Tab-separated table of N, CA and C in Angstrom:
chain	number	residue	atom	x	y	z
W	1	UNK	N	-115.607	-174.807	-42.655
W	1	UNK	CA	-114.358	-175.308	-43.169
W	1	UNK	C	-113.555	-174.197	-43.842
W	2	UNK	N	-114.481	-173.343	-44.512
W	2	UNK	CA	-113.258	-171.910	-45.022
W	2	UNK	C	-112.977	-171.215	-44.323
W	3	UNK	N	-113.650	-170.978	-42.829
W	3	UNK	CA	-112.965	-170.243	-41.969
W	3	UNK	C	-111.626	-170.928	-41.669
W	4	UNK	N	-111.998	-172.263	-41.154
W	4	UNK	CA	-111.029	-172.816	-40.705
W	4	UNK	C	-109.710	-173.058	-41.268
W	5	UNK	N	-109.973	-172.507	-42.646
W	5	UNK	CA	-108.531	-172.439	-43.780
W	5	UNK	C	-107.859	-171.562	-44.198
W	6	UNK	N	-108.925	-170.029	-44.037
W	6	UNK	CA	-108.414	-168.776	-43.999
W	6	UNK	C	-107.967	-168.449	-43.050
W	7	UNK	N	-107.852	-168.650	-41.580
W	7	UNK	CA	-107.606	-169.194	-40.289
W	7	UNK	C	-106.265	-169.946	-40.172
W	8	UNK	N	-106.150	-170.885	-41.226
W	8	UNK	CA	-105.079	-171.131	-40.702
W	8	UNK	C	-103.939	-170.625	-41.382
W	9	UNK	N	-104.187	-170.656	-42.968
W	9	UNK	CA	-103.565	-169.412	-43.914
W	9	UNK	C	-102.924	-168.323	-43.481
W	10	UNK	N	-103.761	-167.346	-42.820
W	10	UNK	CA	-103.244	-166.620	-41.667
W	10	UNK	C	-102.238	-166.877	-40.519
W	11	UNK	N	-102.883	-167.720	-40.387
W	11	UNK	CA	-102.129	-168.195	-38.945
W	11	UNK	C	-100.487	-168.586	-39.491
W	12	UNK	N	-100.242	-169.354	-40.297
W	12	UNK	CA	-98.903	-169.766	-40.915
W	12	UNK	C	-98.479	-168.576	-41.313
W	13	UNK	N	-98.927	-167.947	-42.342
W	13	UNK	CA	-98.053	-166.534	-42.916
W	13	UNK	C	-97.710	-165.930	-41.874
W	14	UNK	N	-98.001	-165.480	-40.836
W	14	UNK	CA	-97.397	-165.094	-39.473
W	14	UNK	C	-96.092	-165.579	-38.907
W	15	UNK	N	-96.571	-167.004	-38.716
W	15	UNK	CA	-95.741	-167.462	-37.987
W	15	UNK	C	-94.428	-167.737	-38.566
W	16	UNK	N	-94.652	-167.903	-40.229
W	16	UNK	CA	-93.074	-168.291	-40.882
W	16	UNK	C	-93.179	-167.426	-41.562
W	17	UNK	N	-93.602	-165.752	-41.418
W	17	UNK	CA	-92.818	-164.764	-41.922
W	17	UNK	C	-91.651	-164.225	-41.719
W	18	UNK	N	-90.896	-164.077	-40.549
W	18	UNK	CA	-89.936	-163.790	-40.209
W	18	UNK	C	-88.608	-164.359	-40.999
W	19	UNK	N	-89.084	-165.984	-40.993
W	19	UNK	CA	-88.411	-167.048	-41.693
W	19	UNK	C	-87.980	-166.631	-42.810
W	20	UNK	N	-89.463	-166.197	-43.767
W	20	UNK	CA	-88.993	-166.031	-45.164
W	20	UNK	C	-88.373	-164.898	-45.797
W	21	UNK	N	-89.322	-163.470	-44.863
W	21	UNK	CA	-88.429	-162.338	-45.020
W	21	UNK	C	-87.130	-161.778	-44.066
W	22	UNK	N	-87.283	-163.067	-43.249
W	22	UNK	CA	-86.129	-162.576	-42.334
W	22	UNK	C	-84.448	-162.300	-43.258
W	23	UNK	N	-83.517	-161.385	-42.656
W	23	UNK	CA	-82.572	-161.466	-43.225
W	23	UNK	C	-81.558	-162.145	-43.361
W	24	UNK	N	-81.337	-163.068	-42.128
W	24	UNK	CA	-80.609	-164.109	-42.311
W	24	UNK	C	-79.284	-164.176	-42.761
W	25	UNK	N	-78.804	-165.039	-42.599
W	25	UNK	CA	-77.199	-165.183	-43.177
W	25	UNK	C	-76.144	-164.212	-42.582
W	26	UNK	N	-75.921	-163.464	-43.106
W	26	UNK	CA	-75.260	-162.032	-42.624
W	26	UNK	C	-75.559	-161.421	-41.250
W	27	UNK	N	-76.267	-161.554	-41.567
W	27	UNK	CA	-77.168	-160.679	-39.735
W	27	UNK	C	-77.318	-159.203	-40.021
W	28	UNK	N	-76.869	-158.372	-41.350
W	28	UNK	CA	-77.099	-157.349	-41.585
W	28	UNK	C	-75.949	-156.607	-41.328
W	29	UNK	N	-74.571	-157.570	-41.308
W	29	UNK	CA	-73.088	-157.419	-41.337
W	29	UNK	C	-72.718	-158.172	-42.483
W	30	UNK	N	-72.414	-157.564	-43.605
W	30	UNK	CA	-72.592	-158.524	-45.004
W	30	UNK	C	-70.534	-158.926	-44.632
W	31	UNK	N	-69.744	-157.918	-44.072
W	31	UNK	CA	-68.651	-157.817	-44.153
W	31	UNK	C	-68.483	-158.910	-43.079
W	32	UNK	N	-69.012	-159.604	-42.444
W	32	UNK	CA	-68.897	-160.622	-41.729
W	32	UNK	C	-68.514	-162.288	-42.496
W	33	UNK	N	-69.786	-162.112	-43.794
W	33	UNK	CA	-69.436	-163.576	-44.339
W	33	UNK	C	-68.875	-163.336	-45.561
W	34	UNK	N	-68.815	-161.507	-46.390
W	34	UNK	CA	-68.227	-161.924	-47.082
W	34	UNK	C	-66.960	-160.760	-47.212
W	35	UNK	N	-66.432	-161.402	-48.116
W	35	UNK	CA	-65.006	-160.570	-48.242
W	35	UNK	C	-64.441	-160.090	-49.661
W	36	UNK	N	-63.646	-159.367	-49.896
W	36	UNK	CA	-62.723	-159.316	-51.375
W	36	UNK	C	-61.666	-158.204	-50.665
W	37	UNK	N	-60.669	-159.433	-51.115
W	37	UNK	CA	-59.191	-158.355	-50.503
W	37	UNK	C	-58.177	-157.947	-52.203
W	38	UNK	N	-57.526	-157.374	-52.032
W	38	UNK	CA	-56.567	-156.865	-53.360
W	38	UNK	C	-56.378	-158.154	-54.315
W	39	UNK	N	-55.389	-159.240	-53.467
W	39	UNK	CA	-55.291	-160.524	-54.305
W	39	UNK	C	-56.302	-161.101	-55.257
W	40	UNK	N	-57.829	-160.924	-54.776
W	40	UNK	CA	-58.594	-161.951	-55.359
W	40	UNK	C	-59.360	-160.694	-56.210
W	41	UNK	N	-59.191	-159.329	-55.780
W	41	UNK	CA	-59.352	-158.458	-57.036
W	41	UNK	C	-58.274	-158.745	-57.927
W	42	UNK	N	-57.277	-158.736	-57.940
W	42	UNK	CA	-55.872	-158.751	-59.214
W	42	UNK	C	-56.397	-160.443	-59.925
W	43	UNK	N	-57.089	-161.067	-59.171
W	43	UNK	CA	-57.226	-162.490	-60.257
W	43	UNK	C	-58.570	-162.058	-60.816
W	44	UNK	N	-59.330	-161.574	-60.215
W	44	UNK	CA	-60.605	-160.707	-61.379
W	44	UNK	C	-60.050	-160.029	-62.550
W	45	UNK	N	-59.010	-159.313	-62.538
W	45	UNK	CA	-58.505	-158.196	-63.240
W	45	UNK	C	-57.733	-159.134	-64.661
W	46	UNK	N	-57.345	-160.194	-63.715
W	46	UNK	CA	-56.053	-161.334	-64.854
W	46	UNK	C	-57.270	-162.225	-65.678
W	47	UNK	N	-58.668	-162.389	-65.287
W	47	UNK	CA	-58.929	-163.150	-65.232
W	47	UNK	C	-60.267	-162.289	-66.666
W	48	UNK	N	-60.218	-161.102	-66.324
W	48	UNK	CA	-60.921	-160.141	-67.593
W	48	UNK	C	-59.906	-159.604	-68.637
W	49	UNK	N	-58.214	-160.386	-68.906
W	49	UNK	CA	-57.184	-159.707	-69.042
W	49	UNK	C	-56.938	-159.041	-69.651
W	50	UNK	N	-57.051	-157.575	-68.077
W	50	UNK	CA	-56.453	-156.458	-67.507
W	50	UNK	C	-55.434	-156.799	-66.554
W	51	UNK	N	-54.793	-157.675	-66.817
W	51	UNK	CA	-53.889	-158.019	-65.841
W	51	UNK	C	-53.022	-156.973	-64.914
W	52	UNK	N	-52.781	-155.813	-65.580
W	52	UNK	CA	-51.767	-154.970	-64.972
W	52	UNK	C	-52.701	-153.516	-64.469
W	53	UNK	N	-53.897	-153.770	-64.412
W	53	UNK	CA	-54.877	-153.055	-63.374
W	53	UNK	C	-54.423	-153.360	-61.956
W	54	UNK	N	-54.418	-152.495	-60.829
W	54	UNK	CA	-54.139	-152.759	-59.853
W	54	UNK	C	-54.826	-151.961	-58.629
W	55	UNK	N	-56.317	-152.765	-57.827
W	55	UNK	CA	-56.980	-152.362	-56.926
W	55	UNK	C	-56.379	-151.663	-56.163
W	56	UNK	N	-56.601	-150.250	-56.044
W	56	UNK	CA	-56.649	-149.351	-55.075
W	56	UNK	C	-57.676	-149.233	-53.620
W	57	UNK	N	-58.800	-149.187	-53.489
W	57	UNK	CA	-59.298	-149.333	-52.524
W	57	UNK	C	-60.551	-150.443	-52.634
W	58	UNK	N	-60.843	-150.508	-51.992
W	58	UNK	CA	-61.880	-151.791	-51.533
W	58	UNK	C	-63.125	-151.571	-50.849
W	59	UNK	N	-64.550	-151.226	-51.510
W	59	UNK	CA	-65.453	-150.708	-50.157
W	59	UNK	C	-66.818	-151.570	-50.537
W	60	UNK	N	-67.420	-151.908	-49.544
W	60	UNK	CA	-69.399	-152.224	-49.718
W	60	UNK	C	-69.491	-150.688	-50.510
W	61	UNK	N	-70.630	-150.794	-52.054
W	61	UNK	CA	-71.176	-150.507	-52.871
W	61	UNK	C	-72.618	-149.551	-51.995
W	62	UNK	N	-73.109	-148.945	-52.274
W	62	UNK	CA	-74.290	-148.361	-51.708
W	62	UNK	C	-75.516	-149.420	-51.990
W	63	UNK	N	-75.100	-150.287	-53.052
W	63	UNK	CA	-75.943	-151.718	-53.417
W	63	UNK	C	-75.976	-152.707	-52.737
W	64	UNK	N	-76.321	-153.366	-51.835
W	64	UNK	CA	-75.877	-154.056	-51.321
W	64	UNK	C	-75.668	-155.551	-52.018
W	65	UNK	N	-74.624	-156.191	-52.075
W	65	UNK	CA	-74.819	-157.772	-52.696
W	65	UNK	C	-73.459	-157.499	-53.739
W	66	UNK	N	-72.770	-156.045	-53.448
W	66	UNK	CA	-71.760	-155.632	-55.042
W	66	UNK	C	-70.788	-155.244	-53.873
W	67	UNK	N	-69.292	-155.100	-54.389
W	67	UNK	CA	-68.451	-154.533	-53.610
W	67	UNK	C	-67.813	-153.536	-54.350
W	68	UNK	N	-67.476	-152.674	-54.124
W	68	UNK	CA	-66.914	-151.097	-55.470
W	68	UNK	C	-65.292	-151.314	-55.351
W	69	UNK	N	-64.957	-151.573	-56.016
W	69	UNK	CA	-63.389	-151.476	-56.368
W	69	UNK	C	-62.742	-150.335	-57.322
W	70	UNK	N	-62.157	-149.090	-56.408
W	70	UNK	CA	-61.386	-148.504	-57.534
W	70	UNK	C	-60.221	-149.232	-57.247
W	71	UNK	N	-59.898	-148.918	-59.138
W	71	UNK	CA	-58.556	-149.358	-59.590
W	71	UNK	C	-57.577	-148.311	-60.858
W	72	UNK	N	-56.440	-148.696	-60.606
W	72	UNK	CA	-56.256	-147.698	-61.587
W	72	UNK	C	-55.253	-148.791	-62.674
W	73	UNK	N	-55.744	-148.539	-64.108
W	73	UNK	CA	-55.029	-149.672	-64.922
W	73	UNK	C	-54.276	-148.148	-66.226
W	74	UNK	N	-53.164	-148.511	-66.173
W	74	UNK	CA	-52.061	-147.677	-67.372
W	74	UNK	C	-52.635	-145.767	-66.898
W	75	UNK	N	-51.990	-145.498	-65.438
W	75	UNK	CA	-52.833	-144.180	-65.424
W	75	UNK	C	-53.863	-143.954	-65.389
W	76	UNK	N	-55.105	-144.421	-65.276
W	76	UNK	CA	-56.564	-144.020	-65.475
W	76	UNK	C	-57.169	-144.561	-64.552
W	77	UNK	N	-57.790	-143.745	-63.816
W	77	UNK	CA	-58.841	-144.645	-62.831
W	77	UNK	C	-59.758	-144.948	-62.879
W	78	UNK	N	-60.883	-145.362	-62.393
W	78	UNK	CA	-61.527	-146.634	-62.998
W	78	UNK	C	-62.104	-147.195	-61.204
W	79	UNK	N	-63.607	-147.428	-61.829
W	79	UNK	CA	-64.002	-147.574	-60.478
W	79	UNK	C	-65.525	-149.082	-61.481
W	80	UNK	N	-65.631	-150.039	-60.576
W	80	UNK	CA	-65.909	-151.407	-60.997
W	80	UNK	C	-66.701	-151.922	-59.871
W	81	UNK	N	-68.331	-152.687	-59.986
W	81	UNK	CA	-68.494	-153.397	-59.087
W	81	UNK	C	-68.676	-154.913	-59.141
W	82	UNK	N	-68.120	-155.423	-58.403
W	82	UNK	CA	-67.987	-157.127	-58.210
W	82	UNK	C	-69.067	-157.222	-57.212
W	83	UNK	N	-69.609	-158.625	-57.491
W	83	UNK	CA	-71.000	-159.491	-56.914
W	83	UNK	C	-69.917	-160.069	-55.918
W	84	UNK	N	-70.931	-160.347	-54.490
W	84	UNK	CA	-70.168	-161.327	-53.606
W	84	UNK	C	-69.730	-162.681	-54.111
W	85	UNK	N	-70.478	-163.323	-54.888
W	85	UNK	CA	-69.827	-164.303	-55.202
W	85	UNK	C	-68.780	-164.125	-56.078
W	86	UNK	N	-68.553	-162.868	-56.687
W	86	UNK	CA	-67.139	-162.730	-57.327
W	86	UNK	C	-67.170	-163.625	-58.926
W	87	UNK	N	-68.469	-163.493	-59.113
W	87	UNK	CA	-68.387	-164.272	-60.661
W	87	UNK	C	-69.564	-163.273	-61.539
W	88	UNK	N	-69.340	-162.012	-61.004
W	88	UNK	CA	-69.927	-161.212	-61.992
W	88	UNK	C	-69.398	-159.712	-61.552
W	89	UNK	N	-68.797	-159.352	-62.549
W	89	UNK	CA	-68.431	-157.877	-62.641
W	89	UNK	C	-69.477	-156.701	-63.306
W	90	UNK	N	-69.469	-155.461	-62.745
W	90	UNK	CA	-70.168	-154.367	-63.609
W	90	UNK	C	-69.703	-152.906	-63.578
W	91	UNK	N	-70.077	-152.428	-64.635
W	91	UNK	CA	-69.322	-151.240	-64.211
W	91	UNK	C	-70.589	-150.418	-65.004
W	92	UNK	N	-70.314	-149.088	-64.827
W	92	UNK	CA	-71.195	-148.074	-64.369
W	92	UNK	C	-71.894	-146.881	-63.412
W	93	UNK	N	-72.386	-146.457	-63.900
W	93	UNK	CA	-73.085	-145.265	-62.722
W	93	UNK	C	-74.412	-145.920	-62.022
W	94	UNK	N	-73.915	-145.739	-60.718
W	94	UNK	CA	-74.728	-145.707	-59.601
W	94	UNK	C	-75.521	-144.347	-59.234
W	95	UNK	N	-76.642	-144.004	-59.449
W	95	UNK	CA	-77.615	-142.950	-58.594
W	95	UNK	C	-78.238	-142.985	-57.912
W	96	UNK	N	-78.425	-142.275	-56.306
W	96	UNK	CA	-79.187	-142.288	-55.660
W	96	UNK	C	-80.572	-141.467	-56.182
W	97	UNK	N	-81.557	-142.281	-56.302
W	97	UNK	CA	-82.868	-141.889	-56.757
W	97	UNK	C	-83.415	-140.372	-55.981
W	98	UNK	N	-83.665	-140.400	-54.179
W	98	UNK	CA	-84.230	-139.315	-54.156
W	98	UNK	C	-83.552	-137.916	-54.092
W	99	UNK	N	-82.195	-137.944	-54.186
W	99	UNK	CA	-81.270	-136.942	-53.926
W	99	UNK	C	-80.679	-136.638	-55.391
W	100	UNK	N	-80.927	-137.693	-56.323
W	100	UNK	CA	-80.176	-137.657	-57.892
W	100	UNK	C	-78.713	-137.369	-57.724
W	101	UNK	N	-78.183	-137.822	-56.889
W	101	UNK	CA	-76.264	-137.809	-56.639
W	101	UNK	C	-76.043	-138.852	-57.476
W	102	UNK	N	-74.818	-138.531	-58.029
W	102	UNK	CA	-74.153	-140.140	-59.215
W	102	UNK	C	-73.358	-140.640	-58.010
W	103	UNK	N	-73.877	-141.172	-57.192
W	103	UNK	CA	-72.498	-142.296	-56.231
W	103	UNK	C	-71.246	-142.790	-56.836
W	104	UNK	N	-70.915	-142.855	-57.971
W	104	UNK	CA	-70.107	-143.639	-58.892
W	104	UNK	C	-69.023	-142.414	-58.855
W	105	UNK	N	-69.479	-141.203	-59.281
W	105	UNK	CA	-68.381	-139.938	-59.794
W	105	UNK	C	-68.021	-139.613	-57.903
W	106	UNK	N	-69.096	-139.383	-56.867
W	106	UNK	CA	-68.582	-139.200	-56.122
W	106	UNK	C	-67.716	-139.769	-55.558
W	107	UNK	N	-67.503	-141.350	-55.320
W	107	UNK	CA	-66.712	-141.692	-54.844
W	107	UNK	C	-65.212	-141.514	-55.509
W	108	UNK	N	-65.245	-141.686	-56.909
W	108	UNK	CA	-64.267	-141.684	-58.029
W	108	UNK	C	-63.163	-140.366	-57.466
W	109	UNK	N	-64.513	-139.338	-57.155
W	109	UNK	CA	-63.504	-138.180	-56.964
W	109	UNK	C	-63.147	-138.084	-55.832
W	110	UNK	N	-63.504	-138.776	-54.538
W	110	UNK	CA	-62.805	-138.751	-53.613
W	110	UNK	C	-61.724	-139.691	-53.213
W	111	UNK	N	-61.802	-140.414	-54.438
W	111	UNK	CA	-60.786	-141.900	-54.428
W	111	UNK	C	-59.178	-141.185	-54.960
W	112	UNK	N	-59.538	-140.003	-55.687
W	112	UNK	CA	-58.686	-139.541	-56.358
W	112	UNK	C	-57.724	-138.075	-55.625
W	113	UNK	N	-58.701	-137.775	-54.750
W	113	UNK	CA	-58.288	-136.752	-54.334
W	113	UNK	C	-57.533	-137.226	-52.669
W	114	UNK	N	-57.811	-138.660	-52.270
W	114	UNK	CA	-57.069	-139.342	-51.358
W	114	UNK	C	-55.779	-139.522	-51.497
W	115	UNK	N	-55.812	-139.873	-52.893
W	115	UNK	CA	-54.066	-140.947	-53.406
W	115	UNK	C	-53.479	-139.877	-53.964
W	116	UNK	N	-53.826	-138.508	-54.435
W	116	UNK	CA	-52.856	-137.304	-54.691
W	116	UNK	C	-51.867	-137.493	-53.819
W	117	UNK	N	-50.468	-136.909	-54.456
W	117	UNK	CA	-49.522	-136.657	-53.782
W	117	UNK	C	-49.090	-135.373	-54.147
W	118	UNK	N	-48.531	-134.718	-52.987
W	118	UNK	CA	-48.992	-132.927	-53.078
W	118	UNK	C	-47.034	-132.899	-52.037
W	119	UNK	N	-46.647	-131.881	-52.508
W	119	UNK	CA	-45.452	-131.308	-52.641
W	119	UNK	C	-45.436	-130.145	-51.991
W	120	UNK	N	-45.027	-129.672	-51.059
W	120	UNK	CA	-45.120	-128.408	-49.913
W	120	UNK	C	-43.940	-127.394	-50.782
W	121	UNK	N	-44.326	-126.229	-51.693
W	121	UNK	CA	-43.205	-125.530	-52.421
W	121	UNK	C	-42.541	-125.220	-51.522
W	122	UNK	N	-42.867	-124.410	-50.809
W	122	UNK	CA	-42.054	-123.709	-49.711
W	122	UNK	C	-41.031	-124.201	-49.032
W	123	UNK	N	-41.129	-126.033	-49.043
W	123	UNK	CA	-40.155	-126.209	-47.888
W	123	UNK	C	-38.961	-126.716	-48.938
W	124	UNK	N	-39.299	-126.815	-50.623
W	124	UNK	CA	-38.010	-126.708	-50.970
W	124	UNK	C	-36.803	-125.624	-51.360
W	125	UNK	N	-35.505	-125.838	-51.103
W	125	UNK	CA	-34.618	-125.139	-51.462
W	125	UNK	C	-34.295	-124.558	-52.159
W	126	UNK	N	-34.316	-123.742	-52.474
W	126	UNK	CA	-34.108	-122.811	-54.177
W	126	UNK	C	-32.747	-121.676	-54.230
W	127	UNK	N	-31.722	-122.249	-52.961
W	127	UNK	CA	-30.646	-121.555	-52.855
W	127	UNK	C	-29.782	-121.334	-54.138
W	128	UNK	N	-29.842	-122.880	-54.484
W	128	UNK	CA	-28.565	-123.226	-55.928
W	128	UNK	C	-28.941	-123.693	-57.189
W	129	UNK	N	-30.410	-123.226	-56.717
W	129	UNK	CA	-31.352	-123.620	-58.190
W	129	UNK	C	-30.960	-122.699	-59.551
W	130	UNK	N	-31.156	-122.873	-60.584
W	130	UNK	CA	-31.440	-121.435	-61.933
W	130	UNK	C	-32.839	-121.188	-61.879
W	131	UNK	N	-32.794	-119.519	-61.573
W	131	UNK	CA	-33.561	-118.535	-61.319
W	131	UNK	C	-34.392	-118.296	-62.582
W	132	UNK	N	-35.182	-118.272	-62.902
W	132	UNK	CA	-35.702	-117.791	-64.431
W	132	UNK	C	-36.911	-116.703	-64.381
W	133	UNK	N	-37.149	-115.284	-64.380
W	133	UNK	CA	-38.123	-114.375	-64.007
W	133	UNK	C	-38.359	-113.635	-62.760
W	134	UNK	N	-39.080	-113.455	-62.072
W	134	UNK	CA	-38.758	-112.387	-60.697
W	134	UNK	C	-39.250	-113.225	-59.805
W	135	UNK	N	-37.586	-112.853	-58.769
W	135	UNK	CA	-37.636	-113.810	-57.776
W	135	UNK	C	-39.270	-114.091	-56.755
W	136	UNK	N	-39.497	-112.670	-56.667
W	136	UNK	CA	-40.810	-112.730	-55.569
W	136	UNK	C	-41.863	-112.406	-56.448
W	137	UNK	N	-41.785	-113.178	-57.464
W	137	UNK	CA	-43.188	-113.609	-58.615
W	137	UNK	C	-44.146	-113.576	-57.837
W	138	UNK	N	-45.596	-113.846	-58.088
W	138	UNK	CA	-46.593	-114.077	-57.191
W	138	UNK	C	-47.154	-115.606	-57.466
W	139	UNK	N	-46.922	-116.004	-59.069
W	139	UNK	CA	-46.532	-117.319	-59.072
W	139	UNK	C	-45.270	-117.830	-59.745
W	140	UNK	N	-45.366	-119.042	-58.879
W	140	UNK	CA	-43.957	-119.847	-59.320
W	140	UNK	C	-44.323	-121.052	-59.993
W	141	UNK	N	-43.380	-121.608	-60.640
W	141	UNK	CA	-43.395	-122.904	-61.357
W	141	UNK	C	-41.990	-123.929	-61.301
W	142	UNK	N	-42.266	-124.773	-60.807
W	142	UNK	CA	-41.024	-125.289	-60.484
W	142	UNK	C	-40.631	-126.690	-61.368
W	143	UNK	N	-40.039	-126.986	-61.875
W	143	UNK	CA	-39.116	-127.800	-62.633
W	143	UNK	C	-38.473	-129.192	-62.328
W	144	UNK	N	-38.653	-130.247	-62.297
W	144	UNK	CA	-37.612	-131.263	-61.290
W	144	UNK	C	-37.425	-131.553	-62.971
W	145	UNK	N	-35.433	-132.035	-63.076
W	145	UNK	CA	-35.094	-132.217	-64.304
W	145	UNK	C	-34.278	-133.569	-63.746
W	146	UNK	N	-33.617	-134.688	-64.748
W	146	UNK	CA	-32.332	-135.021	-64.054
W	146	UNK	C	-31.868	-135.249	-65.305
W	147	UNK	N	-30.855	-134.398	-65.249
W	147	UNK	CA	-29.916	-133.837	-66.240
W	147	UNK	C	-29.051	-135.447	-66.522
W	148	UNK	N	-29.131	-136.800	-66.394
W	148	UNK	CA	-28.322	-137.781	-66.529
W	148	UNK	C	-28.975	-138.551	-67.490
């Protein structure tokens, strides 16, 4: 009779393992069932009120089950992770354990170095500008004023 129970013990954990550790739901496409677009970040943001924070990009977390939202609120950026169900926020540093990278600063700094906006000197005009120091300086510094 204890064979016949360790036997079957066996026999079940087999058969409805898949079941229990299977992954299910998602299929291992989490971006399939779930979502967070800008809108329902800005009611997170109203809803911790930071109201005038405003989501910049939107990505799956290296965590899976969190979504990483940078945002930038009064100038400052700012990087936040939301739970799929969207009823728990966290913020903090993320590290990958065997490499010791902060995931959190890396992305931060590439979030930042995306949304720069960069100004080509050269292709502006400096015909009727005021000159201040030598013309063929080796550096320049340029000025936007509006005199009104």
């Amino acid at each position: 009779m204890k064979k016949f129970l360790v036997t079957l013990a066996l026999l079940s954990s087999v058969l409805y393992a898949p079941q229990v550790f299977g992954f299910g739901g998602c299929e291992e496409d989490c971006q399939k069932c779930h979502s967070l677009n800008k809108e329902e970040a800005q009611q997170i943001f109203t809803k911790l009120q930071i109201p005038e924070a405003q989501a910049m990009d939107i990505k799956m977390s290296p965590i899976g089950g969190l979504w990483e939202v940078v945002f930038e609120n009064k100038g400052q950026r700012g990087l936040m992770y939301v739970s799929f169900s969207k009823k728990y926020v966290m913020g903090g540093q993320i590290f990958e354990v065997d490499t010791a990278e902060n995931k959190t600063r890396e992305r931060l700094q590439k979030a930042g170095s995306e949304n720069q906006r960069y100004v080509e000197v050269a292709g502006i005009s400096t015909d009727k500008d005021l000159l201040m120091g030598e013309k063929d300086a080796r550096y320049k510094v340029v000025v936007f004023t509006d005199p009104d």
